[in-house]
PDB file of C-alpha atoms and ligand atoms in Angstrom:
ATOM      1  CA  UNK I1310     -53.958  45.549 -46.785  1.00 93.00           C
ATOM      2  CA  UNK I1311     -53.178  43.234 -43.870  1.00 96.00           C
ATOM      3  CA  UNK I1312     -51.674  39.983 -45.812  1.00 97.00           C
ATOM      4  CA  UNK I1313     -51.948  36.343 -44.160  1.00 98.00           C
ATOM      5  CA  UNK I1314     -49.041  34.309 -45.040  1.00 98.00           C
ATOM      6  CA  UNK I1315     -49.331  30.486 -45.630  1.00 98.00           C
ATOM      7  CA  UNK I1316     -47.345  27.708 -43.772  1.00 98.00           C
ATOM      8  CA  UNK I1317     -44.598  27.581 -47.122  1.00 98.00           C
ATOM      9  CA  UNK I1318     -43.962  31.559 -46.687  1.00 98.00           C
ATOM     10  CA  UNK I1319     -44.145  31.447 -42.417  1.00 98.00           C
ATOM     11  CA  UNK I1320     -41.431  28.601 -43.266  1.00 98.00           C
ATOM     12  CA  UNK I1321     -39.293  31.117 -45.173  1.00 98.00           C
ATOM     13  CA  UNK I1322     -39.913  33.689 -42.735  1.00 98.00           C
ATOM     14  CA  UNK I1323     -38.362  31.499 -39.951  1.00 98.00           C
ATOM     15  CA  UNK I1324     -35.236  31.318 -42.415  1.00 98.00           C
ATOM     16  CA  UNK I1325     -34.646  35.014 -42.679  1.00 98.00           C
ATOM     17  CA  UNK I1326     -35.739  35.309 -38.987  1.00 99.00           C
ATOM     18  CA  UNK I1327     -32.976  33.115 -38.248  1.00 98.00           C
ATOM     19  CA  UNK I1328     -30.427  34.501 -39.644  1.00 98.00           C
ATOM     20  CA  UNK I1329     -31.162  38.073 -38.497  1.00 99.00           C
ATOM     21  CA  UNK I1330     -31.541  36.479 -35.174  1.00 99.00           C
ATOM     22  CA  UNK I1331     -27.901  34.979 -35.534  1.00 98.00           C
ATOM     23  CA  UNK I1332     -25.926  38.179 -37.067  1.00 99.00           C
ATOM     24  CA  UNK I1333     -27.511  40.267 -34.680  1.00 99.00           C
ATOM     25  CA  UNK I1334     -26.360  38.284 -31.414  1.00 98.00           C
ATOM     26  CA  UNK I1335     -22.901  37.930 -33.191  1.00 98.00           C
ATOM     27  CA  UNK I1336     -22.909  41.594 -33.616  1.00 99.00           C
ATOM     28  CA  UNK I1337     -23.808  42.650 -30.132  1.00 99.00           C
ATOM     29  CA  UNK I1338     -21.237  40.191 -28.615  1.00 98.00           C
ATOM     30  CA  UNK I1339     -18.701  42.757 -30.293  1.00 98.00           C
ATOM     31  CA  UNK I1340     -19.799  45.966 -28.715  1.00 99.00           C
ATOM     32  CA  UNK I1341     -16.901  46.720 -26.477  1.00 98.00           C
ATOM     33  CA  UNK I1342     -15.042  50.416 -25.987  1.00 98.00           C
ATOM     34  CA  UNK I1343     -12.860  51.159 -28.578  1.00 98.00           C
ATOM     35  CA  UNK I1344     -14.763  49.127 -31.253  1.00 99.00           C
ATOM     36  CA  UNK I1345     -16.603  51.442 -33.947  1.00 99.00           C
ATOM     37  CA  UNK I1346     -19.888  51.128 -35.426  1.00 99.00           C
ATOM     38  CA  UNK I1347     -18.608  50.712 -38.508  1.00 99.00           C
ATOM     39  CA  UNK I1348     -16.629  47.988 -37.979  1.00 98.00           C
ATOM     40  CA  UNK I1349     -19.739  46.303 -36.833  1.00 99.00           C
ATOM     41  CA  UNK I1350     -21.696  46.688 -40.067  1.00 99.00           C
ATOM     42  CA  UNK I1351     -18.456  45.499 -42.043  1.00 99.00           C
ATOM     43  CA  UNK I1352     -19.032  42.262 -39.617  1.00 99.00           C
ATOM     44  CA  UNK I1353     -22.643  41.924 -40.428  1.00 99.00           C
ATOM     45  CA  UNK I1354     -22.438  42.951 -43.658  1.00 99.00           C
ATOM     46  CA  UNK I1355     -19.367  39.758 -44.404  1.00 98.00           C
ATOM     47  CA  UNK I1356     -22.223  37.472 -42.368  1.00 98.00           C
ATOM     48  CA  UNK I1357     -24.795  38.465 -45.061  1.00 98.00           C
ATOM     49  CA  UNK I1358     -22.220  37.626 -47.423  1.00 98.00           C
ATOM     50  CA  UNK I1359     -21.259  34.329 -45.767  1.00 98.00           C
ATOM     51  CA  UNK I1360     -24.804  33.088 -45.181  1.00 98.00           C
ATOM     52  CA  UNK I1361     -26.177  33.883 -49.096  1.00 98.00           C
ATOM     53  CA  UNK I1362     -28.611  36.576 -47.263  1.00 98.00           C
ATOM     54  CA  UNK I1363     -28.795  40.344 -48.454  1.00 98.00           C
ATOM     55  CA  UNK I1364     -29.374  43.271 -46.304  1.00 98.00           C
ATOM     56  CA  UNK I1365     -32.959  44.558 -45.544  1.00 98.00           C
ATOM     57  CA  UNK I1366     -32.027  47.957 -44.637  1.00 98.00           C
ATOM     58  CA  UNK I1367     -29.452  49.214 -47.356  1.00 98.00           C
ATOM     59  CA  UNK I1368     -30.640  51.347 -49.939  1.00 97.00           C
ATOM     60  CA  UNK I1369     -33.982  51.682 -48.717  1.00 97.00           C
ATOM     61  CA  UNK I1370     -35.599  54.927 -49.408  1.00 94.00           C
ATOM     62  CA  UNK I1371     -35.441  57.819 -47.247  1.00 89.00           C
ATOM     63  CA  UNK I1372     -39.480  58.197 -46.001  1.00 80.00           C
ATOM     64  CA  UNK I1373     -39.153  62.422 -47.289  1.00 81.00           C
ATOM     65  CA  UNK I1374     -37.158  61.545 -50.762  1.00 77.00           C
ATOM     66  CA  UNK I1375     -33.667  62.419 -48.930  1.00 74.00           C
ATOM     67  CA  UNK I1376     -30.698  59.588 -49.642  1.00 89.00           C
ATOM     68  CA  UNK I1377     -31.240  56.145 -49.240  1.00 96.00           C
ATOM     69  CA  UNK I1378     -30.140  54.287 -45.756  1.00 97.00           C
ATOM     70  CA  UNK I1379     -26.345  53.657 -46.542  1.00 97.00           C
ATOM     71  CA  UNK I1380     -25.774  50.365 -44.613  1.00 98.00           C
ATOM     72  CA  UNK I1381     -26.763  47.167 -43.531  1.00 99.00           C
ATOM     73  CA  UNK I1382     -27.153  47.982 -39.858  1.00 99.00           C
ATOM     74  CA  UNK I1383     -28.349  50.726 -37.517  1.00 99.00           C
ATOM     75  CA  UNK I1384     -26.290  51.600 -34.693  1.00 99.00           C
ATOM     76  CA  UNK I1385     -28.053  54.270 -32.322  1.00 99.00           C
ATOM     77  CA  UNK I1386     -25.954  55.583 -29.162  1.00 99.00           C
ATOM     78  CA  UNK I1387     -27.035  57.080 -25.731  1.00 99.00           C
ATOM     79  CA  UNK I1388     -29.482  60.214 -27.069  1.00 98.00           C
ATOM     80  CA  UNK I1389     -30.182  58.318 -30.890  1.00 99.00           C
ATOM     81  CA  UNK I1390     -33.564  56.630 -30.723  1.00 99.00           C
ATOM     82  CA  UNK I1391     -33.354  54.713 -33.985  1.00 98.00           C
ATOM     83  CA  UNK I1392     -31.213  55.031 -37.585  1.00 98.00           C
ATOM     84  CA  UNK I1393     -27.976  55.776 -36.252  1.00 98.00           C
ATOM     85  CA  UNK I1394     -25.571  55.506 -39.390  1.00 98.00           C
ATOM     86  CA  UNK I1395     -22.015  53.137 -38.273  1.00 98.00           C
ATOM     87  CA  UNK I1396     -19.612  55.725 -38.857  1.00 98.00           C
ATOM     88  CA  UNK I1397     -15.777  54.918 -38.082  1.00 98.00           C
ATOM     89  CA  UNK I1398     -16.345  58.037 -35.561  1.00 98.00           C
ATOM     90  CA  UNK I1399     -18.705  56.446 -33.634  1.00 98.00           C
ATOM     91  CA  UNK I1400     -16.597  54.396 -31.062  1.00 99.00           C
ATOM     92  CA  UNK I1401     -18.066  52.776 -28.062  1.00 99.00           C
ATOM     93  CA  UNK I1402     -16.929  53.642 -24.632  1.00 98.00           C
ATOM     94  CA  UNK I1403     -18.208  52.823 -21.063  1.00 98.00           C
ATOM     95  CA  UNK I1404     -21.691  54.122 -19.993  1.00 98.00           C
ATOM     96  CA  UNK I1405     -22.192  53.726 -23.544  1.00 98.00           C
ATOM     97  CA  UNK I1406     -26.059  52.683 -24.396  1.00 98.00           C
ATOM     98  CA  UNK I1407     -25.771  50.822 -27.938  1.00 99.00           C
ATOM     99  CA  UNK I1408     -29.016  49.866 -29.754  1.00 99.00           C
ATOM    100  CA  UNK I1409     -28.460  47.401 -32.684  1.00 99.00           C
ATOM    101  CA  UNK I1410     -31.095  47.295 -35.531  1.00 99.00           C
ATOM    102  CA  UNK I1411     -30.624  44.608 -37.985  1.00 99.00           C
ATOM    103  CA  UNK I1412     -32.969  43.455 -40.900  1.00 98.00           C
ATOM    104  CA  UNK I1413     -32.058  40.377 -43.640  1.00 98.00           C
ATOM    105  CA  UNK I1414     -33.558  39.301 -47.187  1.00 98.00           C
ATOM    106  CA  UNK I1415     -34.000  35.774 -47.788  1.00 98.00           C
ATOM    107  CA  UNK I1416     -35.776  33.728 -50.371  1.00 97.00           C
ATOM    108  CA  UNK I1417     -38.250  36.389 -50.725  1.00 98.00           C
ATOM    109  CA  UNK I1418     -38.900  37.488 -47.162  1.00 98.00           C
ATOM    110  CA  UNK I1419     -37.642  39.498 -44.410  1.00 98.00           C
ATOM    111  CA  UNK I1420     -36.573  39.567 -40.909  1.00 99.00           C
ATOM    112  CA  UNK I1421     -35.959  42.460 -38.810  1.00 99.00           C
ATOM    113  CA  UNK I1422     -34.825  42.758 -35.199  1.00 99.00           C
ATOM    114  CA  UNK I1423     -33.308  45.327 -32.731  1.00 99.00           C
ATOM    115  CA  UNK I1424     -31.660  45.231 -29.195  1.00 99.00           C
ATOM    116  CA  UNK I1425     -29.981  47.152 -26.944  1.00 99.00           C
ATOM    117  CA  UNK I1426     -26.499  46.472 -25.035  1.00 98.00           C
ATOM    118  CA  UNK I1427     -25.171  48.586 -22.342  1.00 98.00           C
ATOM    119  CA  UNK I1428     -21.178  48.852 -22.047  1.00 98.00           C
ATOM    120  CA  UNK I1429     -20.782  48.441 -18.027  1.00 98.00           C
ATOM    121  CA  UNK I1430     -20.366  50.578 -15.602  1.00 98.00           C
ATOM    122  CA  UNK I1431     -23.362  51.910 -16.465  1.00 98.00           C
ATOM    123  CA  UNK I1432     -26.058  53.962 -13.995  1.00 98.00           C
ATOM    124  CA  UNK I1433     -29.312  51.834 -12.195  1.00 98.00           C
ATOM    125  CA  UNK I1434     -31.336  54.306 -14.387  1.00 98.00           C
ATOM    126  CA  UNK I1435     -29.594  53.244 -17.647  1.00 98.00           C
ATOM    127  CA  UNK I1436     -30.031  49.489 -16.698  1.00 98.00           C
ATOM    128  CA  UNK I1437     -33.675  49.857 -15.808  1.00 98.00           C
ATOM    129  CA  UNK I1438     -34.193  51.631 -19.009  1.00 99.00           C
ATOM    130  CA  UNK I1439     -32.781  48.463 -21.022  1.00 99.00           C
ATOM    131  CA  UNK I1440     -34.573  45.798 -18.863  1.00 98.00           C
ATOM    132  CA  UNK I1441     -37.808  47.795 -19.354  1.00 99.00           C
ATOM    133  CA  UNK I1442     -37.936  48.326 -23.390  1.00 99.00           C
ATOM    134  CA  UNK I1443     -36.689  44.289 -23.570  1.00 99.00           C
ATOM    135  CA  UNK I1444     -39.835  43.200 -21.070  1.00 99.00           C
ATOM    136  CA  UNK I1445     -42.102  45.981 -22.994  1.00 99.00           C
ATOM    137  CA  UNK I1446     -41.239  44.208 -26.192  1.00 99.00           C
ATOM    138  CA  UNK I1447     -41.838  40.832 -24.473  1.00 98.00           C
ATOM    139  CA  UNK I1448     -45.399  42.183 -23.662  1.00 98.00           C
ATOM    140  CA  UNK I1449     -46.398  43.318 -26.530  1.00 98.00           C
ATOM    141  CA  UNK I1450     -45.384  39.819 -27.974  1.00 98.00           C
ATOM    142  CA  UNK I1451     -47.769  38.023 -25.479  1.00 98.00           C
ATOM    143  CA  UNK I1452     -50.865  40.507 -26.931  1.00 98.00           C
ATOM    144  CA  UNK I1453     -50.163  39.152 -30.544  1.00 98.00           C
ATOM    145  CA  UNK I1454     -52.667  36.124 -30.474  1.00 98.00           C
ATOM    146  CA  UNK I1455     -55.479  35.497 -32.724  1.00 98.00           C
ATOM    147  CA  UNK I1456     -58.608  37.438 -31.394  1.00 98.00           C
ATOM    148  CA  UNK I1457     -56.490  40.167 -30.197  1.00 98.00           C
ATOM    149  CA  UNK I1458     -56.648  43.643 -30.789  1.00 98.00           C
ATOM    150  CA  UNK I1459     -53.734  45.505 -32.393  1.00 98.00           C
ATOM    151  CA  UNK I1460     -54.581  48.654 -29.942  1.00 98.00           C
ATOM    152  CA  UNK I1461     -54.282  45.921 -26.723  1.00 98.00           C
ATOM    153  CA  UNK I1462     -50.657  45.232 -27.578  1.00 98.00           C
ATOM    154  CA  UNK I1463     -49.916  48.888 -28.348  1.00 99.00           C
ATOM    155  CA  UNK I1464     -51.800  50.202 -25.110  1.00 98.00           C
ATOM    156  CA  UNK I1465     -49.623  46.953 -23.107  1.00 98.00           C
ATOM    157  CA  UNK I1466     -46.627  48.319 -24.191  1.00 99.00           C
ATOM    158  CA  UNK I1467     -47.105  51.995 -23.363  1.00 99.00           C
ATOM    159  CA  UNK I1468     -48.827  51.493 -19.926  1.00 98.00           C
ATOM    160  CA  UNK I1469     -45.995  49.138 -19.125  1.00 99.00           C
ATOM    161  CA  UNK I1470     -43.017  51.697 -19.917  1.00 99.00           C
ATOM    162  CA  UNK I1471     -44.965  54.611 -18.265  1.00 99.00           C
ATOM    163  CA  UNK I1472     -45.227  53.124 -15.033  1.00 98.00           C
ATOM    164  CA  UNK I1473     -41.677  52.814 -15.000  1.00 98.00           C
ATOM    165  CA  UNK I1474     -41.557  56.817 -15.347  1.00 98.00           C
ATOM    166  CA  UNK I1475     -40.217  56.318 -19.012  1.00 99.00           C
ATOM    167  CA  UNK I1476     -41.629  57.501 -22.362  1.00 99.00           C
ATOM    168  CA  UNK I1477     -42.290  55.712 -25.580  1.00 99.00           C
ATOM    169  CA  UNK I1478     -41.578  57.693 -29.156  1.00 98.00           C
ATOM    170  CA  UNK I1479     -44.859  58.204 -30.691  1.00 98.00           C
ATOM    171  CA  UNK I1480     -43.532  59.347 -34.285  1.00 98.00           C
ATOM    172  CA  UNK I1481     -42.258  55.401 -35.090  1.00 98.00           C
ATOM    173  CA  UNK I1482     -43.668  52.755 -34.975  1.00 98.00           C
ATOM    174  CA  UNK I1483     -43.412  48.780 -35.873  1.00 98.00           C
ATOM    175  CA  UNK I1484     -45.052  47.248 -38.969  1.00 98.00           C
ATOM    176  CA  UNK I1485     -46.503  44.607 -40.524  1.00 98.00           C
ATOM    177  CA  UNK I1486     -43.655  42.559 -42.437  1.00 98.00           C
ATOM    178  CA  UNK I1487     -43.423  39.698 -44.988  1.00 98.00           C
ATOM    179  CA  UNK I1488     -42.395  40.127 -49.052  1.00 98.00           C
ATOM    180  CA  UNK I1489     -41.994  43.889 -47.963  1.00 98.00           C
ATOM    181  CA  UNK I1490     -40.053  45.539 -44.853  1.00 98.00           C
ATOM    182  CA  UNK I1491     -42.793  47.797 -44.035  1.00 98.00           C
ATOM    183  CA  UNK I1492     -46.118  46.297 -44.686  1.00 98.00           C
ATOM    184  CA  UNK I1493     -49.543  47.044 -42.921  1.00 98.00           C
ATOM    185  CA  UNK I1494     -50.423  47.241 -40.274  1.00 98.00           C
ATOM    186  CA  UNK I1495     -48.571  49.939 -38.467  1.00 98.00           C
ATOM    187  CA  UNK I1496     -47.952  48.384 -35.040  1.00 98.00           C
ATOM    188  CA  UNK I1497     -47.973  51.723 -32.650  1.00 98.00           C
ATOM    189  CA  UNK I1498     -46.057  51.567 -29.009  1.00 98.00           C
ATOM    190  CA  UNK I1499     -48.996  53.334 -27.501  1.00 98.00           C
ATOM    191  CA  UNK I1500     -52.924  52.655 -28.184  1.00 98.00           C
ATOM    192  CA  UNK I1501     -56.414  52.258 -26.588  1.00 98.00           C
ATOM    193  CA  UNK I1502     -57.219  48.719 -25.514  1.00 98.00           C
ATOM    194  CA  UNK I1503     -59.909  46.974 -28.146  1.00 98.00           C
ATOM    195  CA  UNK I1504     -59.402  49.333 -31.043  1.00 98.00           C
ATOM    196  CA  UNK I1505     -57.534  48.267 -33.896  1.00 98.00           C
ATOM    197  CA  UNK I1506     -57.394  45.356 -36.413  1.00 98.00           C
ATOM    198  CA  UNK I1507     -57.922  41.881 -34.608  1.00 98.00           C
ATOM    199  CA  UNK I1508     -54.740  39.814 -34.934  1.00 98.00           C
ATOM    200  CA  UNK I1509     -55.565  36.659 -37.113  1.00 98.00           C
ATOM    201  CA  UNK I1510     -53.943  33.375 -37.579  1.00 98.00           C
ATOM    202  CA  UNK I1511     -50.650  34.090 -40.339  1.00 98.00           C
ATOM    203  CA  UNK I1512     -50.571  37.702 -39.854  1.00 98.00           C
ATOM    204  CA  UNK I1513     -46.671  38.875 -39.288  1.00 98.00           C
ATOM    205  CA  UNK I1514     -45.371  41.814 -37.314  1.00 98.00           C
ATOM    206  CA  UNK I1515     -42.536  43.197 -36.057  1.00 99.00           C
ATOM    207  CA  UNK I1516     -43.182  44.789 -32.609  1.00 99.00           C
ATOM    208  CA  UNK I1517     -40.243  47.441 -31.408  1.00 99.00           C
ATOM    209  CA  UNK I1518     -40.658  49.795 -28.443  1.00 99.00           C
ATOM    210  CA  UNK I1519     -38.452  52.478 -28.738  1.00 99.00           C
ATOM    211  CA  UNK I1520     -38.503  54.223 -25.114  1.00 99.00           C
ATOM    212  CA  UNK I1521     -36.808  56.863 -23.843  1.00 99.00           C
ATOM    213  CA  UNK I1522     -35.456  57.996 -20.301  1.00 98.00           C
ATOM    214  CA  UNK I1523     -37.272  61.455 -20.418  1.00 98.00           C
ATOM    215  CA  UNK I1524     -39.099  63.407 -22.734  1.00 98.00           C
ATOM    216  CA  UNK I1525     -40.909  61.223 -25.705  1.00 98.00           C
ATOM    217  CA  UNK I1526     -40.293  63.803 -28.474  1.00 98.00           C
ATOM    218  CA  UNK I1527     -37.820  63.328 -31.039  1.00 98.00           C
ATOM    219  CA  UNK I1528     -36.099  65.337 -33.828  1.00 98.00           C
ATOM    220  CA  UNK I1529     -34.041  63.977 -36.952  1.00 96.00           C
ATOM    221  CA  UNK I1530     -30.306  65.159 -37.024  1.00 96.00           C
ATOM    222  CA  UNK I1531     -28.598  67.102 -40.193  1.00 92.00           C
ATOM    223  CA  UNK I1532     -27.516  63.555 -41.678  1.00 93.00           C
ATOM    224  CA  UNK I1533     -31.367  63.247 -42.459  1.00 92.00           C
ATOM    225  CA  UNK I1534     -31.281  59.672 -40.398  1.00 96.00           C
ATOM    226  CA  UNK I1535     -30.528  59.708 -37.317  1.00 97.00           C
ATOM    227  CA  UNK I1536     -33.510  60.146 -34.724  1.00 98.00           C
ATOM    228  CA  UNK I1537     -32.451  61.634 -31.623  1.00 98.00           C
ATOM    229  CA  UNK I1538     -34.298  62.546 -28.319  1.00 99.00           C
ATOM    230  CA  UNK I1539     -35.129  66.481 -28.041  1.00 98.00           C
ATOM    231  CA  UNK I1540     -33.828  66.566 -24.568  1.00 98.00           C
ATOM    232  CA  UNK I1541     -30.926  65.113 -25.295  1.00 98.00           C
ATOM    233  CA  UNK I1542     -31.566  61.946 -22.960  1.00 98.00           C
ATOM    234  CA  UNK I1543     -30.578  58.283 -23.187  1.00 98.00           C
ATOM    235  CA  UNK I1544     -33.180  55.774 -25.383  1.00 99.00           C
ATOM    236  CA  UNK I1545     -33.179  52.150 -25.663  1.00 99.00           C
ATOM    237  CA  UNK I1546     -34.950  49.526 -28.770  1.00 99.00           C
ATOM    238  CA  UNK I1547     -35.951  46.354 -29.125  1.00 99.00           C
ATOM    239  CA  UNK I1548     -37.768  44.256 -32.150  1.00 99.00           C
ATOM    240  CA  UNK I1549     -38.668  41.373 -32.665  1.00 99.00           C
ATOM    241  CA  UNK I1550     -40.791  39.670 -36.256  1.00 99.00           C
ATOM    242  CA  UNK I1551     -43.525  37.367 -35.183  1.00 98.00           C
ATOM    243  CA  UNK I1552     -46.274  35.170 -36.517  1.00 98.00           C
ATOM    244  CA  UNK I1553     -49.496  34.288 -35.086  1.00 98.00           C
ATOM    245  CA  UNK I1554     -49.408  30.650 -35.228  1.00 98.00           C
ATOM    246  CA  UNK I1555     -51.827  28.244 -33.636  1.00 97.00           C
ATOM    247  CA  UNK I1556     -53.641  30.792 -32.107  1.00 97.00           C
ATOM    248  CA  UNK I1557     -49.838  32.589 -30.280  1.00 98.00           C
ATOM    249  CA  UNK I1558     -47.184  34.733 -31.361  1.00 98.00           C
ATOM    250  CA  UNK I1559     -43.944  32.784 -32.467  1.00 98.00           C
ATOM    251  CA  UNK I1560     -40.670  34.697 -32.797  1.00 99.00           C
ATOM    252  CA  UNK I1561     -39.164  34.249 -35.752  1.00 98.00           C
ATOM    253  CA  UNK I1562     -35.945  36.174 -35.307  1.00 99.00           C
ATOM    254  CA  UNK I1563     -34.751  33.891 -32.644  1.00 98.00           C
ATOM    255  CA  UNK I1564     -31.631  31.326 -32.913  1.00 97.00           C
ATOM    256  CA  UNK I1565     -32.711  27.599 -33.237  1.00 82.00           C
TER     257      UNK I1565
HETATM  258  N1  MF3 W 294     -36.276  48.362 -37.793  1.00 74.73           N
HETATM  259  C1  MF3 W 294     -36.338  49.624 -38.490  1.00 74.73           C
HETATM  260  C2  MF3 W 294     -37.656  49.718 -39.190  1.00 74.73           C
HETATM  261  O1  MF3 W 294     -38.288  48.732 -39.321  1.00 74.73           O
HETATM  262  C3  MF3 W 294     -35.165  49.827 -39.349  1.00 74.73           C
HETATM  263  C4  MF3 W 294     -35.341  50.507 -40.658  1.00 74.73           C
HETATM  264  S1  MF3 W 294     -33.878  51.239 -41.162  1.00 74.73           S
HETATM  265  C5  MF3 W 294     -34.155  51.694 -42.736  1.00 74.73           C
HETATM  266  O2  MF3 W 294     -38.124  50.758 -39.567  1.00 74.73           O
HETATM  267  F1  MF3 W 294     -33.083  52.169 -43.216  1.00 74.73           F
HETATM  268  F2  MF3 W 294     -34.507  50.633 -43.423  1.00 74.73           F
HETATM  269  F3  MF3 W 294     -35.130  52.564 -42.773  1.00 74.73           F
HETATM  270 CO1   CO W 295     -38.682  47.310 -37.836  1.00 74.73          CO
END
């Protein structure tokens, strides 16, 4: 069931939209060589801490029954699409492609939002992958208006990656979100223009390309997390949680 949320809970959605919004952007200003993605989560993790907010991703159940997620933050480098674990192994380096994906608890309601940073110098390919899975996100975002079709975003998104000669993963998706992490509807980066739910006033998403440089397919490494590309090729992410409000999509996980 598709849930509409009410100006009080949109409210409290702004608050744990905001403070995703803020740890993330704190986070990614720390991505330098030599810094580990560990040290990162211990960062966002002390932020939670600091700003009375718990973390949306830890301990959330592995989709097949495997272990739960072990940490507050996903940290996914060069070939790892999405739920890259911050081990004290993984240390950044130049060339390095670094997606963040953060998600917060607050007052009831979650926020959940993703980017990617590039640690210079890195190739014209590698740059044009970034700047195309931010402005895919950015078009999905202007498809979620009331009277909208949830396949119109989707098929927005795709069209506008694969004209860049990219590829977006097909086997995750974004999701409704509100009391839950994951609520319906499942918000697909690929889709056929006027199928779907239509998007109605209070409805809350998170939209989050997750493109890749060749191939689309994906495969799950040993540590039963981490989503990597088959061909071994660099992938990039970005999410944002909006609300249709008056008619348009609001971000909620920006900064005031
Ligand atoms: N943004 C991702 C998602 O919405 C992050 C989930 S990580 C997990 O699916 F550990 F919570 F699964
Ligand atoms: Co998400």
């Amino acid at each position: 069931m598709i849930t509409i949320k009410s100006e009080e809970e949109i409210e409290k959605m702004r608050e744990a939209g905001r403070i995703t919004a803020l740890i993330l952007r704190e986070v990614a200003e720390r991505v330098k060589p030599g810094v580990s993605a560990y040290e990162l989560n211990e960062y966002a993790e002390r932020r939670l801490k600091e700003l009375r907010a718990a973390p949306a991703f830890k301990g959330y159940p592995h989709p097949s029954g495997g272990r739960k997620y072990p940490a507050a933050l996903c940290v996914s480098v060069n070939e790892e699409v999405v739920h890259g674990i911050p081990t004290k192994e993984k240390v950044f380096k130049e060339g390095d492609i670094v997606s963040l994906d953060f998600g917060v608890f607050k007052n009831g309601y979650y926020g959940d939002s993703a980017l990617t940073v590039g640690i210079e110098p890195l190739s014209k390919r590698a740059r044009q992958l970034i700047k195309t899975t931010r402005e895919a996100l950015y078009q999905g975002i202007k498809k979620a208006v009331a009277g909208a079709r949830l396949g119109d975003l989707s098929h927005v998104v795709q069209t506008y990656v694969e004209r860049r000669g990219f590829s977006v993963v097909r086997d995750f998706a974004g999701h409704g979100i509100g009391t839950h992490l994951h609520e319906e509807p499942q918000v697909p980066n690929f889709g056929i223009p006027g199928r779907g739910p239509v998007f109605k006033e209070g409805m809350t998403i998170a939209i989050e390309p997750m493109v890749n440089m060749g191939d689309w397919r994906v495969r799950v490494k040993s540590d039963g997390w981490t989503v990597v590309t088959v061909d071994g090729l660099p992938s990039a992410h970005f999410e944002h949680t909006v609300v249709i409000r008056d008619g348009e999509a609001e971000v909620l996980t920006v900064v005031e």
